[in-house]
Amino acid sequence: MRAIDSYIFKMTQKPIFHKEFFAKMHTFKELEPVDVEDLSMLKLLGLPITKYNNYAFTLETITTPIGQGKFCIVDIEANGSKPALHQIIEIGAVMIENGKEVAEFSSLAKADILPDSIEQLTGITLAELQKAPSLTSVLEAFRLFIKDAVFVAHNVNFDYYFISYTMEQAGFGPLLNRRLDTIDLARKCIEAPKYGLGALTDYLGIGFENHHRALYDARATAQVFFKALENLPKDVQTVEQLIAFTNPQNQKKKKKEKPSKPTDTSL
């Protein structure tokens, strides 16, 4: 977890005085190019910040009911697994607002390298990538699409940090969105033999085509998300409570009662 993530988590525990907040924001290296005293800029980076009163800030997710929340279900394809060595070749996303799918985002990104294994896995060809929009333009469009919605994905840290790293390298600043993992959410709300996306959608009877294409995986993940929400405990009411409920640290007792996790939970 980044230091900035730890500080954002602190904001979920209590409001932070303006002076303290701005002073702390200036200490994060990844925010050096950003005017951290411009709240609209921080919201564009994904932080759902709002004024608590005339002296302090808090997060909108703390009081927003789940049914009124903004959730962006995201999936990426990349030509390798390491952000510092490889690049994103496709981003797909589904925006959920007020409990409904309201928009989709889908784009390939220009690349000059595509290993045979990735081509076979995704069905994407190098010729398609060479004709695609630049990665920078795709990232810019995605930033404007997601805004400060909760970033949701199946194995969320991979997609989140890959995009965030790439955003920083492109000069757009890091992602600051709250995030939620549908693997962890499903483990708490759905009894299933396996929790990889393909196995889980098959178990739930969710129609699923073109696995390992970003938009199709995002659509399938959105359906898993909706299914899991049907089984939430009644005391989980707000977006931030949902994020806290999903946290794997709150699953220790269940882990002792269940078999060990499958090695690969993202497929």
Coordinates of C-alpha atoms in Angstrom, one line a residue:
M1 CA 0.0 0.0 0.0
R2 CA 1.3 3.5 -0.9
A3 CA 1.8 6.0 1.9
I4 CA -0.9 8.2 0.3
D5 CA -3.4 5.3 0.5
S6 CA -2.8 5.0 4.2
Y7 CA -3.5 8.7 4.6
I8 CA -6.7 8.5 2.6
F9 CA -7.7 5.6 4.8
K10 CA -7.2 7.9 7.8
M11 CA -9.8 10.2 6.2
T12 CA -12.4 7.4 6.5
Q13 CA -11.9 7.4 10.3
K14 CA -12.4 11.0 11.0
P15 CA -12.5 14.4 9.2
I16 CA -9.1 16.1 8.6
F17 CA -8.5 19.8 9.3
H18 CA -7.8 21.8 6.1
K19 CA -4.3 22.9 7.2
E20 CA -3.2 19.4 8.2
F21 CA -4.6 18.0 5.0
F22 CA -2.9 20.4 2.6
A23 CA 0.4 20.1 4.5
K24 CA 0.3 16.3 4.2
M25 CA -0.6 16.4 0.5
H26 CA 2.5 18.4 -0.2
T27 CA 4.7 15.6 1.2
F28 CA 3.7 12.9 -1.3
K29 CA 6.2 12.6 -4.1
E30 CA 3.6 11.3 -6.6
L31 CA 1.6 14.5 -6.1
E32 CA 4.5 16.9 -6.7
P33 CA 3.2 18.0 -10.2
V34 CA -0.3 18.5 -8.8
D35 CA -1.9 21.6 -7.3
V36 CA -3.0 19.8 -4.2
E37 CA -4.8 22.8 -2.9
D38 CA -7.2 22.7 -5.8
L39 CA -10.0 20.3 -4.7
S40 CA -11.3 19.9 -8.2
M41 CA -7.9 18.6 -9.3
L42 CA -7.9 16.0 -6.5
K43 CA -11.4 14.9 -7.4
L44 CA -10.2 14.5 -11.0
L45 CA -7.4 12.3 -9.7
G46 CA -10.2 10.2 -8.1
L47 CA -10.3 11.4 -4.5
P48 CA -14.0 11.8 -3.5
I49 CA -13.1 14.7 -1.2
T50 CA -15.8 17.0 0.2
K51 CA -16.0 19.7 2.9
Y52 CA -17.0 18.4 6.3
N53 CA -17.4 22.0 7.6
N54 CA -15.5 25.2 7.3
Y55 CA -12.4 23.7 8.9
A56 CA -12.2 20.1 7.8
F57 CA -12.4 17.6 4.9
T58 CA -13.9 14.2 4.6
L59 CA -14.9 11.7 1.9
E60 CA -18.2 11.6 0.1
T61 CA -18.2 7.7 0.2
I62 CA -18.6 7.8 4.0
T63 CA -22.2 9.1 3.8
T64 CA -23.2 8.0 0.2
P65 CA -25.7 5.1 0.3
I66 CA -24.6 2.1 -1.8
G67 CA -27.6 2.5 -4.1
Q68 CA -26.6 6.1 -4.9
G69 CA -22.9 5.3 -5.3
K70 CA -20.6 5.6 -8.3
F71 CA -18.7 2.4 -9.2
C72 CA -16.5 2.0 -12.2
I73 CA -16.0 -1.7 -13.0
V74 CA -12.6 -1.9 -14.8
D75 CA -10.5 -4.5 -16.6
I76 CA -7.3 -4.1 -18.5
E77 CA -5.2 -6.2 -20.9
A78 CA -1.5 -5.7 -21.0
N79 CA 1.4 -7.1 -23.0
G80 CA 3.0 -8.3 -19.7
S81 CA 2.5 -8.3 -16.0
K82 CA 5.0 -5.6 -14.8
P83 CA 4.0 -2.0 -15.2
A84 CA 7.6 -0.8 -15.3
L85 CA 8.5 -3.2 -18.2
H86 CA 5.2 -3.7 -20.0
Q87 CA 2.2 -1.6 -21.1
I88 CA -1.6 -1.6 -21.1
I89 CA -3.0 -2.6 -24.5
E90 CA -6.7 -2.4 -23.7
I91 CA -9.0 -0.8 -21.1
G92 CA -12.6 -1.7 -20.6
A93 CA -15.0 -0.2 -18.0
V94 CA -18.6 -0.1 -17.0
M95 CA -19.9 2.8 -15.0
I96 CA -22.6 2.1 -12.4
E97 CA -24.6 5.0 -10.9
N98 CA -27.7 4.8 -8.7
G99 CA -27.6 1.0 -9.0
K100 CA -27.7 0.9 -12.8
E101 CA -25.1 0.6 -15.7
V102 CA -25.1 4.1 -17.3
A103 CA -22.0 4.1 -19.6
E104 CA -19.2 2.0 -21.0
F105 CA -15.6 2.7 -21.9
S106 CA -13.6 0.6 -24.3
S107 CA -10.3 1.2 -26.2
L108 CA -7.3 -0.6 -27.4
A109 CA -4.0 1.3 -27.0
K110 CA -1.2 1.6 -29.5
A111 CA 1.7 -0.8 -28.9
D112 CA 4.6 -2.2 -30.9
I113 CA 5.2 -5.3 -28.9
L114 CA 2.7 -8.2 -28.4
P115 CA 4.0 -11.6 -27.3
D116 CA 2.5 -14.6 -29.0
S117 CA 1.1 -15.8 -25.6
I118 CA -0.8 -12.6 -25.1
E119 CA -2.2 -12.6 -28.7
Q120 CA -3.4 -16.2 -28.2
L121 CA -4.9 -15.4 -24.8
T122 CA -6.8 -12.2 -25.8
G123 CA -7.3 -12.6 -29.6
I124 CA -5.8 -9.1 -30.0
T125 CA -3.4 -8.7 -32.9
L126 CA -0.3 -6.5 -33.3
A127 CA -1.9 -5.0 -36.4
E128 CA -4.9 -3.9 -34.4
L129 CA -2.6 -2.3 -31.7
Q130 CA -0.5 -0.5 -34.3
K131 CA -3.6 1.3 -35.6
A132 CA -5.0 2.0 -32.1
P133 CA -5.1 5.4 -30.4
S134 CA -2.0 6.4 -28.4
L135 CA -1.8 5.1 -24.8
T136 CA -1.6 8.7 -23.6
S137 CA -4.9 9.6 -25.3
V138 CA -6.6 6.5 -24.0
L139 CA -5.4 7.2 -20.4
E140 CA -6.7 10.8 -20.7
A141 CA -10.1 9.6 -21.9
F142 CA -10.3 7.0 -19.1
R143 CA -9.4 9.6 -16.4
L144 CA -12.3 11.7 -17.6
F145 CA -14.6 8.6 -17.6
I146 CA -13.8 7.3 -14.1
K147 CA -13.4 10.6 -12.3
D148 CA -13.9 9.9 -8.6
A149 CA -16.0 6.8 -8.9
V150 CA -15.0 3.7 -6.8
F151 CA -12.5 1.7 -8.8
V152 CA -13.8 -1.9 -8.9
A153 CA -12.1 -4.9 -10.5
H154 CA -11.6 -8.7 -10.1
N155 CA -8.1 -8.8 -8.4
V156 CA -8.3 -5.0 -8.1
N157 CA -4.7 -4.2 -7.1
F158 CA -3.3 -5.4 -10.4
D159 CA -5.6 -3.2 -12.6
Y160 CA -5.5 -0.3 -10.2
Y161 CA -1.8 0.0 -9.7
F162 CA -1.0 -0.8 -13.3
I163 CA -3.2 2.1 -14.5
S164 CA -2.0 4.4 -11.7
Y165 CA 1.7 3.8 -12.5
T166 CA 1.0 4.3 -16.2
M167 CA -0.9 7.5 -15.5
E168 CA 2.0 8.9 -13.5
Q169 CA 4.5 8.0 -16.2
A170 CA 2.3 9.9 -18.7
G171 CA 2.2 13.0 -16.5
F172 CA -1.4 12.7 -15.4
G173 CA -0.8 12.0 -11.7
P174 CA -1.7 8.8 -9.8
L175 CA -5.1 7.3 -9.2
L176 CA -6.6 8.3 -5.8
N177 CA -9.9 6.5 -6.2
R178 CA -11.3 4.4 -3.5
R179 CA -11.2 0.8 -4.6
L180 CA -13.0 -2.5 -4.2
D181 CA -12.1 -6.1 -5.1
T182 CA -14.9 -8.3 -6.4
I183 CA -13.0 -11.4 -5.5
D184 CA -13.0 -10.4 -1.9
L185 CA -16.6 -9.2 -2.1
A186 CA -17.7 -12.5 -3.7
R187 CA -15.9 -14.5 -1.0
K188 CA -18.0 -12.8 1.6
C189 CA -21.4 -12.8 -0.2
I190 CA -21.4 -15.8 -2.6
E191 CA -20.8 -19.5 -1.7
A192 CA -18.9 -20.9 -4.7
P193 CA -16.3 -23.6 -5.3
K194 CA -13.9 -21.1 -7.1
Y195 CA -13.7 -17.4 -7.3
G196 CA -11.8 -16.8 -10.5
L197 CA -13.9 -14.7 -12.9
G198 CA -14.5 -17.4 -15.4
A199 CA -15.4 -20.1 -12.8
L200 CA -17.5 -17.7 -10.8
T201 CA -19.6 -16.5 -13.8
D202 CA -20.1 -20.1 -14.9
Y203 CA -21.2 -21.1 -11.4
L204 CA -23.7 -18.1 -11.2
G205 CA -25.0 -18.7 -14.7
I206 CA -23.8 -15.4 -16.0
G207 CA -23.4 -15.2 -19.8
F208 CA -19.8 -14.6 -20.6
E209 CA -18.1 -14.3 -23.9
N210 CA -14.7 -13.1 -25.1
H211 CA -12.9 -13.8 -21.8
H212 CA -9.7 -11.8 -21.6
R213 CA -11.0 -8.9 -23.6
A214 CA -11.3 -5.9 -21.3
L215 CA -14.8 -4.7 -21.8
Y216 CA -16.3 -8.2 -21.8
D217 CA -14.5 -9.0 -18.5
A218 CA -15.6 -5.7 -17.0
R219 CA -19.2 -6.5 -18.0
A220 CA -19.0 -9.9 -16.4
T221 CA -17.4 -8.4 -13.3
A222 CA -20.3 -5.9 -13.1
Q223 CA -22.8 -8.8 -13.0
V224 CA -20.8 -10.5 -10.2
F225 CA -20.8 -7.2 -8.3
F226 CA -24.6 -6.9 -8.6
K227 CA -25.0 -10.6 -7.5
A228 CA -22.8 -10.0 -4.4
L229 CA -24.7 -6.9 -3.4
E230 CA -27.9 -9.0 -3.2
N231 CA -26.4 -10.8 -0.2
L232 CA -24.9 -7.9 1.8
P233 CA -25.6 -7.8 5.5
K234 CA -28.2 -5.2 6.3
D235 CA -25.8 -3.1 8.4
V236 CA -23.6 -2.4 5.3
Q237 CA -25.3 0.7 4.0
T238 CA -22.8 3.2 2.7
V239 CA -20.2 3.0 0.0
E240 CA -17.4 3.3 2.6
Q241 CA -19.0 0.6 4.7
L242 CA -19.0 -1.7 1.6
I243 CA -15.3 -1.1 1.0
A244 CA -14.5 -1.8 4.7
F245 CA -16.7 -5.0 4.6
T246 CA -14.9 -6.2 1.5
N247 CA -11.5 -5.8 3.1
P248 CA -9.8 -9.2 3.4
Q249 CA -8.6 -8.3 6.9
N250 CA -12.3 -8.7 7.9
Q251 CA -12.4 -12.3 6.6
K252 CA -10.0 -14.0 9.0
K253 CA -12.7 -16.1 10.7
K254 CA -14.1 -17.3 7.4
K255 CA -10.7 -18.3 6.1
K256 CA -10.3 -20.8 9.0
E257 CA -13.6 -22.4 8.1
K258 CA -13.0 -22.7 4.3
P259 CA -10.4 -24.5 2.2
S260 CA -7.4 -22.5 1.2
K261 CA -7.7 -20.0 -1.6
P262 CA -7.1 -21.2 -5.2
T263 CA -3.7 -20.1 -6.4
D264 CA -5.0 -18.1 -9.3
T265 CA -8.1 -16.1 -8.5
S266 CA -8.1 -13.7 -11.4
L267 CA -8.8 -16.1 -14.3

